[in-house]
Short mmCIF file of C-alpha atoms and ligand atoms in Angstrom, two decimals:
data_model
loop_
_atom_site.label_atom_id
_atom_site.label_comp_id
_atom_site.label_asym_id
_atom_site.label_seq_id
_atom_site.Cartn_x
_atom_site.Cartn_y
_atom_site.Cartn_z
CA MET A 1 132.03 129.73 70.81
CA THR A 2 132.00 127.98 74.18
CA ILE A 3 130.28 124.61 74.28
CA THR A 4 127.44 124.22 76.79
CA ILE A 5 126.55 120.82 78.18
CA THR A 6 123.80 119.76 80.55
CA ALA A 7 124.26 117.71 83.70
CA PHE A 8 122.21 116.61 86.69
CA GLU A 9 121.50 119.38 89.16
CA ARG A 10 121.83 116.61 91.73
CA SER A 11 123.30 113.33 90.55
CA PRO A 12 121.87 110.18 92.18
CA ASP A 13 125.44 108.94 92.75
CA GLY A 14 126.37 112.07 94.68
CA GLY A 15 129.09 112.86 92.16
CA LYS A 16 131.04 109.60 91.87
CA GLY A 17 131.47 110.16 88.16
CA LEU A 18 128.85 107.62 87.08
CA ALA A 19 126.47 109.99 85.32
CA ARG A 20 127.19 110.33 81.63
CA ASP A 21 128.13 113.99 81.63
CA THR A 22 131.50 112.85 83.03
CA ARG A 23 132.57 111.29 79.73
CA VAL A 24 131.64 114.45 77.84
CA ARG A 25 133.48 116.64 80.34
CA TRP A 26 136.47 114.29 80.00
CA ALA A 27 136.46 114.57 76.20
CA LEU A 28 136.32 118.37 76.44
CA GLU A 29 139.19 118.36 78.92
CA GLU A 30 141.29 116.06 76.70
CA ALA A 31 140.61 118.41 73.79
CA GLY A 32 141.54 121.45 75.89
CA GLN A 33 138.14 123.07 75.39
CA LEU A 34 136.51 125.39 77.88
CA TYR A 35 132.87 124.55 78.45
CA GLU A 36 129.87 125.69 80.40
CA VAL A 37 127.46 123.46 82.27
CA ARG A 38 123.75 124.06 82.61
CA LEU A 39 122.38 122.03 85.51
CA VAL A 40 118.92 120.51 85.12
CA SER A 41 116.56 118.97 87.65
CA PHE A 42 114.76 115.68 86.99
CA ARG A 43 111.55 117.66 86.49
CA ALA A 44 113.10 120.12 84.05
CA MET A 45 114.52 117.22 82.00
CA LYS A 46 110.99 116.13 81.14
CA GLU A 47 109.74 119.60 80.20
CA ALA A 48 109.38 120.93 76.67
CA ALA A 49 112.47 123.13 76.68
CA HIS A 50 114.77 120.22 77.51
CA LEU A 51 112.86 117.73 75.34
CA ALA A 52 113.57 120.01 72.39
CA LEU A 53 117.27 119.32 73.03
CA HIS A 54 116.94 115.71 74.13
CA PRO A 55 113.92 113.75 72.88
CA PHE A 56 114.29 111.18 75.66
CA GLY A 57 114.47 113.76 78.43
CA GLN A 58 117.96 112.86 79.59
CA ILE A 59 121.37 114.37 80.20
CA PRO A 60 123.86 115.13 78.84
CA THR A 61 123.19 117.38 75.89
CA CYS A 62 125.70 119.55 74.09
CA GLN A 63 125.22 122.88 72.36
CA ASP A 64 128.01 124.09 70.13
CA GLY A 65 127.00 127.24 68.28
CA ASP A 66 123.76 126.44 66.49
CA LEU A 67 124.31 122.68 66.79
CA ALA A 68 122.43 120.83 69.53
CA LEU A 69 123.36 117.20 70.17
CA PHE A 70 122.28 114.41 72.48
CA GLU A 71 123.78 110.90 73.05
CA THR A 72 127.26 110.76 74.51
CA GLY A 73 128.59 108.78 71.55
CA ALA A 74 127.57 111.54 69.13
CA ILE A 75 128.77 114.28 71.46
CA VAL A 76 132.20 112.75 72.09
CA LEU A 77 132.61 112.03 68.37
CA HIS A 78 131.70 115.64 67.58
CA ILE A 79 134.31 116.92 70.03
CA ALA A 80 136.89 114.43 68.80
CA THR A 81 136.43 115.30 65.14
CA HIS A 82 136.59 119.07 65.70
CA HIS A 83 139.52 119.22 68.10
CA ALA A 84 142.90 117.54 68.35
CA GLY A 85 143.75 115.01 71.02
CA LEU A 86 141.16 112.27 70.75
CA LEU A 87 141.48 110.71 67.30
CA PRO A 88 144.60 109.75 65.30
CA ASP A 89 145.39 111.54 62.04
CA ASP A 90 145.83 108.34 60.04
CA ALA A 91 142.46 107.54 58.41
CA ASN A 92 142.49 103.82 59.21
CA ALA A 93 143.61 104.33 62.80
CA ARG A 94 140.88 106.97 63.16
CA ALA A 95 138.24 104.55 61.87
CA ARG A 96 139.45 101.89 64.31
CA ALA A 97 139.30 104.34 67.24
CA ILE A 98 135.70 105.14 66.28
CA ALA A 99 134.98 101.40 66.09
CA TRP A 100 136.16 101.11 69.71
CA MET A 101 133.77 103.90 70.67
CA PHE A 102 130.92 101.90 69.15
CA ALA A 103 132.19 98.71 70.79
CA ALA A 104 132.13 100.40 74.18
CA LEU A 105 128.60 101.70 73.65
CA ASN A 106 127.00 98.86 71.69
CA THR A 107 128.80 95.74 72.86
CA VAL A 108 130.18 96.31 76.36
CA GLU A 109 127.83 98.89 77.89
CA PRO A 110 124.53 96.94 77.39
CA PRO A 111 125.42 94.02 79.71
CA VAL A 112 126.97 96.47 82.18
CA LEU A 113 123.69 98.39 82.28
CA GLU A 114 121.82 95.12 82.81
CA LEU A 115 123.79 94.69 86.02
CA VAL A 116 122.73 98.13 87.21
CA THR A 117 119.11 97.26 86.37
CA SER A 118 119.33 93.90 88.16
CA ARG A 119 120.83 95.34 91.29
CA ILE A 120 118.99 98.61 91.65
CA LEU A 121 115.65 98.28 89.88
CA GLU A 122 115.02 94.54 90.23
CA GLY A 123 116.87 93.78 93.48
CA ASP A 124 113.64 93.22 95.40
CA LYS A 125 112.10 90.80 92.89
CA PRO A 126 111.78 87.15 94.00
CA TRP A 127 113.84 86.01 90.99
CA ALA A 128 116.61 88.61 91.42
CA ALA A 129 119.09 86.26 93.09
CA GLU A 130 118.70 83.74 90.27
CA ARG A 131 119.08 86.32 87.51
CA LEU A 132 122.12 88.13 88.89
CA PRO A 133 124.71 85.38 88.14
CA LEU A 134 123.42 85.16 84.56
CA VAL A 135 123.86 88.88 84.09
CA GLU A 136 127.34 88.77 85.65
CA ASP A 137 128.36 85.94 83.34
CA ARG A 138 127.29 87.94 80.29
CA ILE A 139 129.56 90.74 81.50
CA ARG A 140 132.39 88.27 82.11
CA ASP A 141 132.05 87.06 78.51
CA ARG A 142 132.72 90.59 77.27
CA LEU A 143 135.45 91.36 79.79
CA LYS A 144 137.30 88.17 78.92
CA GLN A 145 137.28 89.10 75.24
CA LEU A 146 138.28 92.69 75.92
CA SER A 147 141.03 91.55 78.26
CA ALA A 148 142.38 89.16 75.62
CA ARG A 149 142.46 91.92 73.02
CA LEU A 150 144.07 94.50 75.29
CA GLY A 151 146.75 92.06 76.49
CA ASP A 152 149.61 94.05 77.99
CA ALA A 153 149.04 97.11 75.79
CA GLU A 154 148.50 100.47 77.41
CA TRP A 155 145.50 101.43 75.26
CA LEU A 156 143.23 99.55 72.85
CA ASP A 157 144.85 100.60 69.57
CA GLY A 158 148.07 102.55 69.86
CA ALA A 159 147.83 105.95 71.49
CA PHE A 160 144.99 106.92 73.83
CA SER A 161 141.88 107.81 71.81
CA ALA A 162 138.17 108.54 72.10
CA GLY A 163 137.74 104.75 71.92
CA ASP A 164 139.63 104.36 75.20
CA LEU A 165 137.78 107.30 76.72
CA MET A 166 134.46 105.61 75.99
CA MET A 167 135.60 102.13 77.06
CA VAL A 168 137.04 103.39 80.35
CA SER A 169 133.84 105.37 80.94
CA VAL A 170 131.83 102.16 80.57
CA LEU A 171 134.15 100.10 82.77
CA VAL A 172 133.89 102.70 85.56
CA ARG A 173 130.36 101.42 86.16
CA LEU A 174 131.84 98.04 87.19
CA LYS A 175 134.16 99.37 89.87
CA SER A 176 131.94 98.36 92.77
CA SER A 177 131.00 94.99 91.25
CA GLY A 178 134.26 93.13 91.91
CA LEU A 179 134.16 91.78 88.35
CA LEU A 180 137.09 93.82 87.09
CA ALA A 181 139.40 92.28 89.69
CA GLU A 182 139.07 89.02 87.72
CA TYR A 183 140.83 90.74 84.79
CA PRO A 184 143.88 92.54 86.20
CA ASN A 185 144.85 94.09 82.87
CA LEU A 186 141.40 95.69 82.60
CA ALA A 187 141.57 96.93 86.19
CA ALA A 188 144.95 98.50 85.35
CA TYR A 189 143.54 99.93 82.09
CA LEU A 190 140.70 101.57 84.03
CA ALA A 191 143.16 102.96 86.58
CA ARG A 192 145.30 104.41 83.74
CA GLY A 193 142.25 106.13 82.30
CA GLU A 194 141.18 107.53 85.64
CA ALA A 195 144.72 108.76 86.32
CA ARG A 196 144.73 111.00 83.26
CA PRO A 197 144.77 114.66 84.30
CA ALA A 198 141.86 115.41 81.95
CA TYR A 199 139.75 112.70 83.62
CA GLN A 200 140.67 114.04 87.04
CA ARG A 201 139.57 117.54 86.07
CA ALA A 202 136.28 116.23 84.66
CA PHE A 203 135.64 114.13 87.76
CA GLU A 204 136.39 116.98 90.14
CA ALA A 205 134.15 119.36 88.20
CA GLN A 206 131.11 117.08 88.40
CA LEU A 207 131.86 116.22 92.03
CA ALA A 208 132.00 119.93 92.90
CA VAL A 209 128.46 120.38 91.56
CA ASN A 210 127.13 117.60 93.70
CA THR A 211 128.97 118.39 96.90
CA SER A 212 128.09 122.10 96.76
CA LYS A 213 124.38 121.23 96.45
CA LYS A 214 124.37 119.04 99.54
CA SER A 215 124.76 121.70 102.20
N1 GTB B 1 122.46 106.63 75.68
C1 GTB B 1 122.42 107.89 76.39
C2 GTB B 1 123.78 108.58 76.28
O1 GTB B 1 124.80 107.89 76.19
O2 GTB B 1 123.81 109.81 76.24
C3 GTB B 1 122.02 107.63 77.83
C4 GTB B 1 121.81 108.91 78.60
C5 GTB B 1 121.35 108.60 80.01
O3 GTB B 1 121.10 107.43 80.38
N2 GTB B 1 121.25 109.65 80.81
C6 GTB B 1 120.83 109.48 82.18
C7 GTB B 1 119.57 110.29 82.46
O4 GTB B 1 119.43 111.39 82.02
C8 GTB B 1 121.94 110.00 83.10
S1 GTB B 1 123.38 108.99 82.99
N3 GTB B 1 118.67 109.70 83.25
C9 GTB B 1 117.47 110.38 83.65
C10 GTB B 1 116.26 109.85 82.99
O5 GTB B 1 116.36 109.01 82.07
O6 GTB B 1 115.17 110.29 83.39
C11 GTB B 1 122.76 107.46 83.75
C12 GTB B 1 123.10 107.45 85.19
C13 GTB B 1 122.30 108.04 86.10
C14 GTB B 1 122.64 107.99 87.44
C15 GTB B 1 123.76 107.32 87.83
N4 GTB B 1 124.11 107.23 89.18
O7 GTB B 1 123.71 108.05 89.96
O8 GTB B 1 124.86 106.32 89.57
C16 GTB B 1 124.57 106.72 86.89
C17 GTB B 1 124.23 106.80 85.56
#
């Protein structure tokens, strides 16, 4: 059965790949799975039908047969465990790849999201200019550690995995910040992720939605 995901009818970023359906599309592309997309408006996301799928009224969701899932970590893990291409066969390597997924979501993404909050939601506050460097330094702490671990390796733990997919998806949010340039191996890691044909297909698909809605 074809998987159906939800995505923004009109993404606030105009389709630059920042909304979280991109990482789910990417996982499906890596796994070679066809999928359908149901576009939802901001209003529809808060209505009962969508809340039944996503208790927090957000995108993306994923329906696979009679299974309905929310949270990109759970969705990508579901795809990765049911299809080849995103997790190693060796049990320990598989567990480590999943640990990297959690690290991306639980350890690296929170300070990255703080930066988005500081810049977009709190940018007009009188204390914003004082807070921003503190937020940036918390991101630098994580990037420095991640950079040290990655070293000159291509991916975080052997072959490309769902852990890399999630980490690259989180780092994408820093592209416009200038922070990644301070860690050239992470900038190169991000570029490697974005250069993957599966990422390109996912990016183009979500961009097409947003550009076709503009006219
Ligand atoms: N933890 C959840 C997950 O990983 O699935 C977070 C899901 C989430 O934050 N979804 C956002 C959403 O539905 C879209 S991705 N927001 C609407 C709402 O909460 O009402 C976040 C996002 C939105 C827009 C941009 N952008 O335009 O740059 C980037 C990221």
